[in-house]
XYZ file of C-alpha atoms in Angstrom:
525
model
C 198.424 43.047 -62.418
C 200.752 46.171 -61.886
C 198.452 47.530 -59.104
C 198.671 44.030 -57.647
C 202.713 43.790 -57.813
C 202.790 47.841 -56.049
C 200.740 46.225 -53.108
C 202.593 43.433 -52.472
C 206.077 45.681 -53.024
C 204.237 48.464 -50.245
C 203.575 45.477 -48.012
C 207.596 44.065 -48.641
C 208.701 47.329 -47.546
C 206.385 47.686 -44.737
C 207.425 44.485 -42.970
C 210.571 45.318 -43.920
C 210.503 48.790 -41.921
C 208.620 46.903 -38.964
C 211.152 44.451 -38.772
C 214.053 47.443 -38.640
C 211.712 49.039 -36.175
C 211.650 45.940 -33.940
C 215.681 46.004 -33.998
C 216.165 49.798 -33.164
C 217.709 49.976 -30.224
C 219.555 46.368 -30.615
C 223.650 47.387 -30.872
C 225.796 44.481 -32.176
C 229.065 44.377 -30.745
C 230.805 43.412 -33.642
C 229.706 46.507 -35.746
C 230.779 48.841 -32.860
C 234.410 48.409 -32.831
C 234.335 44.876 -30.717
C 235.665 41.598 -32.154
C 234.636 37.742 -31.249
C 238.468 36.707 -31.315
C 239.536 37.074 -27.779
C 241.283 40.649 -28.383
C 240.933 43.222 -25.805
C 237.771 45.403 -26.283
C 236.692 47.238 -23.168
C 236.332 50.736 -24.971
C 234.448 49.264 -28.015
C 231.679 47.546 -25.554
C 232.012 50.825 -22.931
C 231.317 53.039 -26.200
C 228.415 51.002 -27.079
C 226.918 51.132 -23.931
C 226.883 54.776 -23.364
C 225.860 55.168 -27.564
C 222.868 53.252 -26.158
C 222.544 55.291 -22.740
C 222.735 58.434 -24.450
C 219.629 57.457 -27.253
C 217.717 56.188 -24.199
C 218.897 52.355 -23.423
C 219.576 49.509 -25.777
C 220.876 46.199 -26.282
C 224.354 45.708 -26.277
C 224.142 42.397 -28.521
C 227.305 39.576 -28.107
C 226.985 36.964 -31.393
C 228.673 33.559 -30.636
C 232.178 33.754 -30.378
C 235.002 34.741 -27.198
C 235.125 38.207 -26.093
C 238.088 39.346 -23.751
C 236.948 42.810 -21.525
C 237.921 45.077 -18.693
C 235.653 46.021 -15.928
C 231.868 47.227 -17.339
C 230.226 49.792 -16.281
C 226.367 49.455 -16.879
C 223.678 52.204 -16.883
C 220.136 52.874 -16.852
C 217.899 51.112 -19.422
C 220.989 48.675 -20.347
C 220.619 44.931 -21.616
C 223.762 42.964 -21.902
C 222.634 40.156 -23.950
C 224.706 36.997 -24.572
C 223.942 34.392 -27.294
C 224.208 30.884 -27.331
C 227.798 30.642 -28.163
C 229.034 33.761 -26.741
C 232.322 33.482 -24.028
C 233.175 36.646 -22.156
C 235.732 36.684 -20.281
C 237.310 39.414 -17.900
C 240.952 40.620 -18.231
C 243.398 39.435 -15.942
C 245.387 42.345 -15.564
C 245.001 44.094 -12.353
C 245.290 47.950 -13.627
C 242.401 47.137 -16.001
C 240.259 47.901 -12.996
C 241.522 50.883 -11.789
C 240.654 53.429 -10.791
C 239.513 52.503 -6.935
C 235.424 52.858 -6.854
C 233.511 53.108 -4.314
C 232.091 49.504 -3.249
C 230.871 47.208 -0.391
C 233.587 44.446 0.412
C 231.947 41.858 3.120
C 229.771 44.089 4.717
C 231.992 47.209 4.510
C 232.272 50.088 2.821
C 235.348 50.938 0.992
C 237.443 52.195 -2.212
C 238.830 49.434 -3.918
C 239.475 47.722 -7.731
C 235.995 48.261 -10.006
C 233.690 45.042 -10.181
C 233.775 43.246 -12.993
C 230.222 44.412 -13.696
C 229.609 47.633 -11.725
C 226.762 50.432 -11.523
C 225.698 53.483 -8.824
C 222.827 55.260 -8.856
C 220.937 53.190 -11.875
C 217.889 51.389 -12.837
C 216.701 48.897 -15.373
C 219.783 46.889 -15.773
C 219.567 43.921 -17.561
C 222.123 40.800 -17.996
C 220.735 38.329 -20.050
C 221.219 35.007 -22.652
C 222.538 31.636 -23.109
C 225.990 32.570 -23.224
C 229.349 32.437 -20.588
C 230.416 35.130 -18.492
C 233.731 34.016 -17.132
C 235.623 36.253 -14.284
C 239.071 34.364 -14.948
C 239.624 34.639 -11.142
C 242.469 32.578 -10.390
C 245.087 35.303 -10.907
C 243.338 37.005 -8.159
C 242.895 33.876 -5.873
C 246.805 33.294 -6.429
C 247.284 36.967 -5.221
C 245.722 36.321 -1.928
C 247.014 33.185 -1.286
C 250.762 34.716 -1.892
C 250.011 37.361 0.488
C 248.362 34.965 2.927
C 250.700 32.312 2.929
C 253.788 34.434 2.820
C 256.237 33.803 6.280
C 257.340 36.813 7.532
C 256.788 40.455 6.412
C 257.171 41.170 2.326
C 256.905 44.186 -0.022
C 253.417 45.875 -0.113
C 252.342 46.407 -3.698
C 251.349 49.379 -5.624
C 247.386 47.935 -5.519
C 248.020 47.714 -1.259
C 249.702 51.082 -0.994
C 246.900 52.770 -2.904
C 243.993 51.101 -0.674
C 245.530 52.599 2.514
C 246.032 56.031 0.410
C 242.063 55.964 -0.424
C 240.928 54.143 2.951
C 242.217 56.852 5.403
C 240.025 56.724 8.680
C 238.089 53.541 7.774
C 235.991 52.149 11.024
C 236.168 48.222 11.429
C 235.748 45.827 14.386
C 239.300 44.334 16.127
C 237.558 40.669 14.705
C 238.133 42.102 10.888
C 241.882 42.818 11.296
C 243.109 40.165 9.755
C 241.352 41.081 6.668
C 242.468 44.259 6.650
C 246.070 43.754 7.594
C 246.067 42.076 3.618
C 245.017 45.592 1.992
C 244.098 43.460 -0.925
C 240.722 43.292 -1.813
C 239.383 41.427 -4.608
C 236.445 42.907 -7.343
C 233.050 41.504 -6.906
C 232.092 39.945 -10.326
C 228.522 42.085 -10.622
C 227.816 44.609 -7.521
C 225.735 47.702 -8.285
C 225.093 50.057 -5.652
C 222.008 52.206 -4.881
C 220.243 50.631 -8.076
C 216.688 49.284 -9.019
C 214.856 46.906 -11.057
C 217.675 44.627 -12.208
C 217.909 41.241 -14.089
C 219.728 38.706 -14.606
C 218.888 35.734 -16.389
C 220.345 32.407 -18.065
C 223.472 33.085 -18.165
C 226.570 31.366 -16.719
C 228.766 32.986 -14.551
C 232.398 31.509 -13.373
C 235.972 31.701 -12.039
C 234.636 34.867 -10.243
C 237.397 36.653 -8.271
C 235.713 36.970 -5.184
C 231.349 37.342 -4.472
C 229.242 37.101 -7.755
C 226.146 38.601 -7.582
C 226.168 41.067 -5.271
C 223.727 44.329 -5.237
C 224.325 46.423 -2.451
C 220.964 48.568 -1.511
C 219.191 47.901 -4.122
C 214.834 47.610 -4.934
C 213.794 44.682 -7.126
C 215.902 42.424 -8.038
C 215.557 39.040 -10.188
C 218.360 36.308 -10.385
C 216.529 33.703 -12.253
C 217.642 30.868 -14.496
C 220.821 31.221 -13.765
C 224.577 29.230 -13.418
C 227.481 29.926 -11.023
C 230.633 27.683 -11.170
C 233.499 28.954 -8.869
C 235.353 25.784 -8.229
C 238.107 25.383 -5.616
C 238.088 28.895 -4.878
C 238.265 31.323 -1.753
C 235.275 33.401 -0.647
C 233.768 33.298 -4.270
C 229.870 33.056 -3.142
C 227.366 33.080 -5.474
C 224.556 35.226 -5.026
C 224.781 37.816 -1.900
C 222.091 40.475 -1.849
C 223.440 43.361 0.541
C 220.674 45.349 2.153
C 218.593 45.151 -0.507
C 214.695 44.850 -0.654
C 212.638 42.891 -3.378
C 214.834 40.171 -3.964
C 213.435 37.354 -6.448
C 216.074 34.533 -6.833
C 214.827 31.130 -8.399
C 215.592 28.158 -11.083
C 219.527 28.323 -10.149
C 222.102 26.090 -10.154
C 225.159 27.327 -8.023
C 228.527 25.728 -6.992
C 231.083 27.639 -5.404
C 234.359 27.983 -3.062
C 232.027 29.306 -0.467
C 228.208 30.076 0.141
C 226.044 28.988 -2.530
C 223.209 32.240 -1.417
C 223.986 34.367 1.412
C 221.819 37.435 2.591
C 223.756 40.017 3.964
C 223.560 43.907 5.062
C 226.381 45.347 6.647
C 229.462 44.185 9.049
C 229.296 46.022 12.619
C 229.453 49.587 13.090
C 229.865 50.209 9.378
C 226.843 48.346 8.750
C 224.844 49.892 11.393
C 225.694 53.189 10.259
C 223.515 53.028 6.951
C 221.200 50.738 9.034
C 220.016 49.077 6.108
C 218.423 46.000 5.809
C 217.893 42.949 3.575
C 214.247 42.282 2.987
C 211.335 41.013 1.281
C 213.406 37.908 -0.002
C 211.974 34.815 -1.664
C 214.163 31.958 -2.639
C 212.953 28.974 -4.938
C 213.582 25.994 -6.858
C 217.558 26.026 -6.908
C 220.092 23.667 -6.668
C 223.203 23.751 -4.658
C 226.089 21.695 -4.515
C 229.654 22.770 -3.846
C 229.578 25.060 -0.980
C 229.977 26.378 2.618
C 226.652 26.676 2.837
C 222.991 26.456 0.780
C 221.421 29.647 1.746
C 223.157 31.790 4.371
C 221.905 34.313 6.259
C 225.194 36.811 8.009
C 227.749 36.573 9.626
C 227.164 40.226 8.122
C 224.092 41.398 9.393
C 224.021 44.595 11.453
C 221.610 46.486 9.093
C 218.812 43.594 9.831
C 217.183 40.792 8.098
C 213.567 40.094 7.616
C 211.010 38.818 5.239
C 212.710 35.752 4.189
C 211.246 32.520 2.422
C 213.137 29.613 1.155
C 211.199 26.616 -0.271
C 211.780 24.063 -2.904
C 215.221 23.791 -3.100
C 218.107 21.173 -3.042
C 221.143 20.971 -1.537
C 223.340 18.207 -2.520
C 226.937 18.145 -1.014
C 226.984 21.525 0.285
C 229.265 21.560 3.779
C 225.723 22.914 5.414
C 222.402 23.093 4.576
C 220.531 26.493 6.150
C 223.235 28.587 8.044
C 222.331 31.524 10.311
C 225.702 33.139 11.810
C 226.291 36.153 13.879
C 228.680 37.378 16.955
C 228.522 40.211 18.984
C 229.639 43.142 18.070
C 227.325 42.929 14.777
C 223.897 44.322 16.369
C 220.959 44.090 14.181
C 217.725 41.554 13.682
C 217.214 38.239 11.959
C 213.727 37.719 11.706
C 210.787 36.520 9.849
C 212.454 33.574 8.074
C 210.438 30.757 6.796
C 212.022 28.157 5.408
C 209.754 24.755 3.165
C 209.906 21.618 0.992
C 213.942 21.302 1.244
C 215.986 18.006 0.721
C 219.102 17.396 1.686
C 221.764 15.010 0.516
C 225.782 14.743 2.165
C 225.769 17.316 3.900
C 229.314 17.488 5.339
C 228.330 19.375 8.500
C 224.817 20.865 10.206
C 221.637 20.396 7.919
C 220.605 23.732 10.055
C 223.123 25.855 12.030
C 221.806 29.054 13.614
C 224.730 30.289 15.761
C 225.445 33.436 17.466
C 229.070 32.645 18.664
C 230.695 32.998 15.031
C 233.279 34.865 16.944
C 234.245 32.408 19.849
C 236.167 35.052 21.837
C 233.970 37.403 23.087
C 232.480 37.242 26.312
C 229.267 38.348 27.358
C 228.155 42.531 27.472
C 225.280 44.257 28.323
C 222.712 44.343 25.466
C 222.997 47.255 23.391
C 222.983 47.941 19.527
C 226.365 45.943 18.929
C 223.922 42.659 20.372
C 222.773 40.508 17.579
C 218.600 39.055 18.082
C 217.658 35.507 15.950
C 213.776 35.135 16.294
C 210.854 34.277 14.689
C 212.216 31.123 12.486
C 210.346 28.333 10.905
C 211.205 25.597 9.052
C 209.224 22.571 8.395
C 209.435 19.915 5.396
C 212.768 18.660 5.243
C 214.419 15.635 4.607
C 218.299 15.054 5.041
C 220.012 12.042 4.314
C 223.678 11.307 4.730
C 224.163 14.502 6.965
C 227.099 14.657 9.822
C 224.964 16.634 12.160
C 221.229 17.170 11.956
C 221.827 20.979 13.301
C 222.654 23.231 16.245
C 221.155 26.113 17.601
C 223.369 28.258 19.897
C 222.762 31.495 21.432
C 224.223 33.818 23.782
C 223.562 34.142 27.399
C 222.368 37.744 27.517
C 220.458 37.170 24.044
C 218.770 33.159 23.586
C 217.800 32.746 19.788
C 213.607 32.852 20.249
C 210.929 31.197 18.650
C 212.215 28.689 16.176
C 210.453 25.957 15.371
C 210.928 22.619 13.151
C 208.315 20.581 11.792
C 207.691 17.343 9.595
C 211.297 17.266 9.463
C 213.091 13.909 8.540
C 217.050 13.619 8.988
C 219.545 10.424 8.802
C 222.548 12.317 10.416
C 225.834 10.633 12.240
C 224.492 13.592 15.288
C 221.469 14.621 16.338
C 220.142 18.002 17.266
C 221.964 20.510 20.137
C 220.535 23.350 21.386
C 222.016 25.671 23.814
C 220.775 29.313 25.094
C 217.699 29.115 23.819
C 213.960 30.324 24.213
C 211.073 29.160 23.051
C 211.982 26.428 20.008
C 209.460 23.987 18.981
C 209.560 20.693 17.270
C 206.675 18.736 15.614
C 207.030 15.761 13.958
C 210.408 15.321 13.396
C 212.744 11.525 12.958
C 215.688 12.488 13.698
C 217.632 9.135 13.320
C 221.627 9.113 14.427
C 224.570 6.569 14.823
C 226.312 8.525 17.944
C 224.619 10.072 20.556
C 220.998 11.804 21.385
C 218.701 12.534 18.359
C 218.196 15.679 20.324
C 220.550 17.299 23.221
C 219.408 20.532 24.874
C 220.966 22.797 27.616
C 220.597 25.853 29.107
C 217.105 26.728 27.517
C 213.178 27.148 28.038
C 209.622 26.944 27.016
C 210.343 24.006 24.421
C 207.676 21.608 22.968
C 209.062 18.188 21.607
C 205.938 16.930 19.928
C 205.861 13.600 18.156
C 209.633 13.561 18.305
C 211.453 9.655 17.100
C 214.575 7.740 15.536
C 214.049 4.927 13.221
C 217.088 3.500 14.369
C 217.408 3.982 18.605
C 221.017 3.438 19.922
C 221.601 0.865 22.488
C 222.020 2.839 26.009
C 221.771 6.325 24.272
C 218.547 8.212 25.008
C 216.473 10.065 22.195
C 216.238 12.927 24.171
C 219.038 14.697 26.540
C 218.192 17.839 28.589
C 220.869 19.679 31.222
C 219.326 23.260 32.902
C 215.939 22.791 31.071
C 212.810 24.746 32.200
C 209.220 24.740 31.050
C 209.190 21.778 28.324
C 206.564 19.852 27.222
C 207.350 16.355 25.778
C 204.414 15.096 24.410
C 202.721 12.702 21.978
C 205.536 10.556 21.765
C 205.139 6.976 20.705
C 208.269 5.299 20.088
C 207.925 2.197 17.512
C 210.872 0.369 18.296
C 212.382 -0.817 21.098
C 214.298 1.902 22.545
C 216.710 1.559 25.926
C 216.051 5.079 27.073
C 213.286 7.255 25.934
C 214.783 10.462 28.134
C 218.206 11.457 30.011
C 217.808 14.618 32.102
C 219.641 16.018 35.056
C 220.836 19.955 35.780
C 219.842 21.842 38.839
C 218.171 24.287 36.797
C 216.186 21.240 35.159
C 212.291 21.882 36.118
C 208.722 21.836 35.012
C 209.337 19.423 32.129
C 206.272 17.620 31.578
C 205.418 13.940 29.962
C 202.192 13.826 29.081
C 200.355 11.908 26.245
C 202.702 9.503 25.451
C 202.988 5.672 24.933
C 206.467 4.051 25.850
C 204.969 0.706 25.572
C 208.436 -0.119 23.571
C 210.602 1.957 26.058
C 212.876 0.085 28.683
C 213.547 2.812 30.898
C 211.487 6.280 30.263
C 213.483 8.669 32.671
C 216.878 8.324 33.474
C 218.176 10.685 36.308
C 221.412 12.575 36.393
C 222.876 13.108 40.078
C 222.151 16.928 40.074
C 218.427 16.880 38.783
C 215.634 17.976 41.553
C 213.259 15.268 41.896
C 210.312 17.007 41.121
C 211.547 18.403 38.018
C 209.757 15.712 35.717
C 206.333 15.481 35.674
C 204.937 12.791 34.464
């Protein structure tokens, strides 16, 4: 009987020592100097944090409860782990983030306030739980709104002197003036720089100051599982990967004051500089609804953008649904996008925008590295309902966005689709049903396909199609099932070589209507 109590005491303390052994490693907050009542604590959680750096990495462990902190910095092999329960929010106070770091604010590089959540030069960081992370950003917002709204010249502030003190000889483009005129730039809520293999998962972050997630050349990322709310607030995006590679973002549900995901890498000459891009990016099963835009790709591009996939998503309310924006000045490549299985509900302006004119005031140049390129795009089962405009597709003279196409796409939109200064764009089986105007209007372009194109709902005396300076277009395979006034509207002296074959306008009043400029061999039907 006494051998048979030692064994089962042995195994007791066995488990026992496993168990501790599983939990090595795991740093509670509350035992390191931090408290759950709201009361300052930056050093307690910085303390535990570099306890755990310094014994290899750790867990820095938040029980339920509200946590008040300054800006974090993270390091290698570091898990931030919130429960269920746990509230974290960020100090309000301006000085708790300085000193200026060294950080990447829209596209440029610069010294300015600490992000919230901040690393350099690290790897395995983690950021992970149930629990709240909330940026308190509205003292911040305020800030920028006082200096933006204010009529006529006023004080600078100590936080403004210092960024011109620290930002001696910065390069930026005449179109970023404005920005910099404020000298106030706002902390990113998490940006690491030069880091790899990070997570973040379940959490939700709000009220963020300015961009949330935002890794800036960085390998292997994961956002998954994840919550942004940023409501009614300026330029506070939600997850912006900056010329980064690896990037795995899924299962989120983002609303913000301004681009639910935007990929980014790099504003102009800055950006061209490092000449780093953003690539190898897949994008899945999200939700958006507050927002400029779903998934966003520039205006800040000039370090490239490639490798790209988007599918299963949903964008419901969102002011656009896939945005591509660039300008000259910006250089650098979109390319290699692919974009799947989206839906679309009130959409408040384009379902798809790719647009090269973001800057409306420049005028055209000789290509060179400050020209931006759009090519090799394809998106294909969508359906948008309650959308203002189905999209638009705009290039520049002395660079046409190339090789786009659209297919099984299905949009109820007030407008149709425009495209202008463009080469070689393709659509296949696509309803694009409007109330006002042409389902599709396209100028100044070539080498298109409109294949199996329709509206559910033709306009009396409106055509489905509308060309002006089209070349080398095939309409084809065209049937359209209800009675429709005018099937195609074309005219442009540069309008030739459009062909109609393979189609059955048996429901059609009038197939071609001529404008007074249009050669009259340009259709061929």
């Amino acid at each position: 009987m006494k051998i048979k109590n030692i064994i089962l005491l042995l195994c007791f303390l066995i488990g026992f020592n496993h168990l501790n052994a599983k939990n090595d490693g795991w740093i509670n907050i509350l035992n390191e100097g931090g408290n759950n009542k709201g009361i300052l604590c930056t050093q307690a959680i910085q303390k535990s944090i570099d306890k755990a750096s310094k014994q290899g990495g750790g867990t820095i462990f938040f029980p339920a409860g509200n946590y008040l902190t300054g800006p974090i910095k993270l390091k290698s092999n570091i898990t931030i782990y919130l429960d269920a329960g746990a509230l974290l929010k960020f100090s309000n106070n301006f000085d708790d983030y300085l000193p200026y770091v060294e950080m990447r604010y829209e596209g440029l590089m610069m010294k300015t306030f600490s992000p919230l959540f901040y690393a350099k030069d690290a790897e395995n960081i983690s950021i992970k739980g149930r629990g709240v992370i909330d940026g308190q950003g509205e003292a911040w917002w305020n800030e920028v709104y006082r200096i933006e709204t204010a009529k006529g010249p006023i004080p600078p502030t100590k936080y403004q002197t210092m960024w011109v003190e620290q930002n001696k000889g910065i390069v930026y483009s005449p179109y970023y003036q404005r920005t910099i005129d404020k000298h106030f730039f706002r902390p990113a809520f998490f940006q690491t720089i030069s880091c790899k293999n990070i997570l973040i998962e379940g959490v939700t972050f709000q009220n963020s100051p300015f961009w949330t997630i935002n890794p800036v050349f960085c390998d292997n990322i994961t956002v998954t599982g994840i919550t942004i709310f940023n409501p009614h607030s300026p330029n506070t995006d939600g997850i912006n990967p900056s010329s980064c590679k690896n990037v795995h973002i899924s299962n989120c549900h983002i609303s913000v004051g301004d681009d639910c995901i935007t990929i980014k890498s790099g504003r102009d000459e800055d950006g061209r500089k490092y000449g780093v891009p953003t690539e190898n990016v897949t994008i899945t099963n999200c939700t958006m609804l507050s927002g400029h835009g779903g998934v966003v790709i520039g205006s800040e591009m000039s370090g490239g953008i490639k490798k790209i996939t988007i599918s299963n998503c949903v964008f419901d309310g969102t002011d656009r649904g896939i945005r591509i924006k660039s300008a000259r000045g910006r250089g650098g490549v979109v390319e290699d996008i692919r974009v799947d299985n989206v839906v679309m509900k009130n959409i408040k302006e384009e379902a798809f925008m790719m647009n090269l004119f973001y800057d409306k005031n420049t005028v055209e140049e000789p290509v060179s590295e400050r020209t931006p390129i759009f090519r090799n795009i394809h998106i294909s089962n969508v359906t948008g309902t309650d959308v203002k405009k189905a999209g638009t597709v705009l290039g520049i003279t002395e660079m046409p966005v190339q090789n786009i196409s659209f297919s099984n796409i299905n949009i109820q939109s007030t407008e149709g689709f425009t495209l202008n200064t463009t080469d070689n764009v393709e659509f296949h089986d696509a309803k694009i049903t409007t109330t006002l105007g042409a389902s599709f209007k396209i100028e100044n372009s070539n080498n298109l396909i409109l294949d199996n194109v329709a509206t559910m709902k033709p306009i009396a005396n409106t055509p489905l199609i509308k060309l002006k300076d089209v070349s080398n277009m095939a309409v084809t395979n065209n049937f359209p099932m209800f009675a429709t006034d005018v099937f195609l509207e074309a005219d442009g002296a540069k309008t030739k070589a459009v062909y109609l074959k393979n189609n059955i306008f048996n429901n059609v009043t009038k197939v071609l209507k001529k404008g007074n400029d249009l050669d009259k061999n340009a259709i061929i039907e």
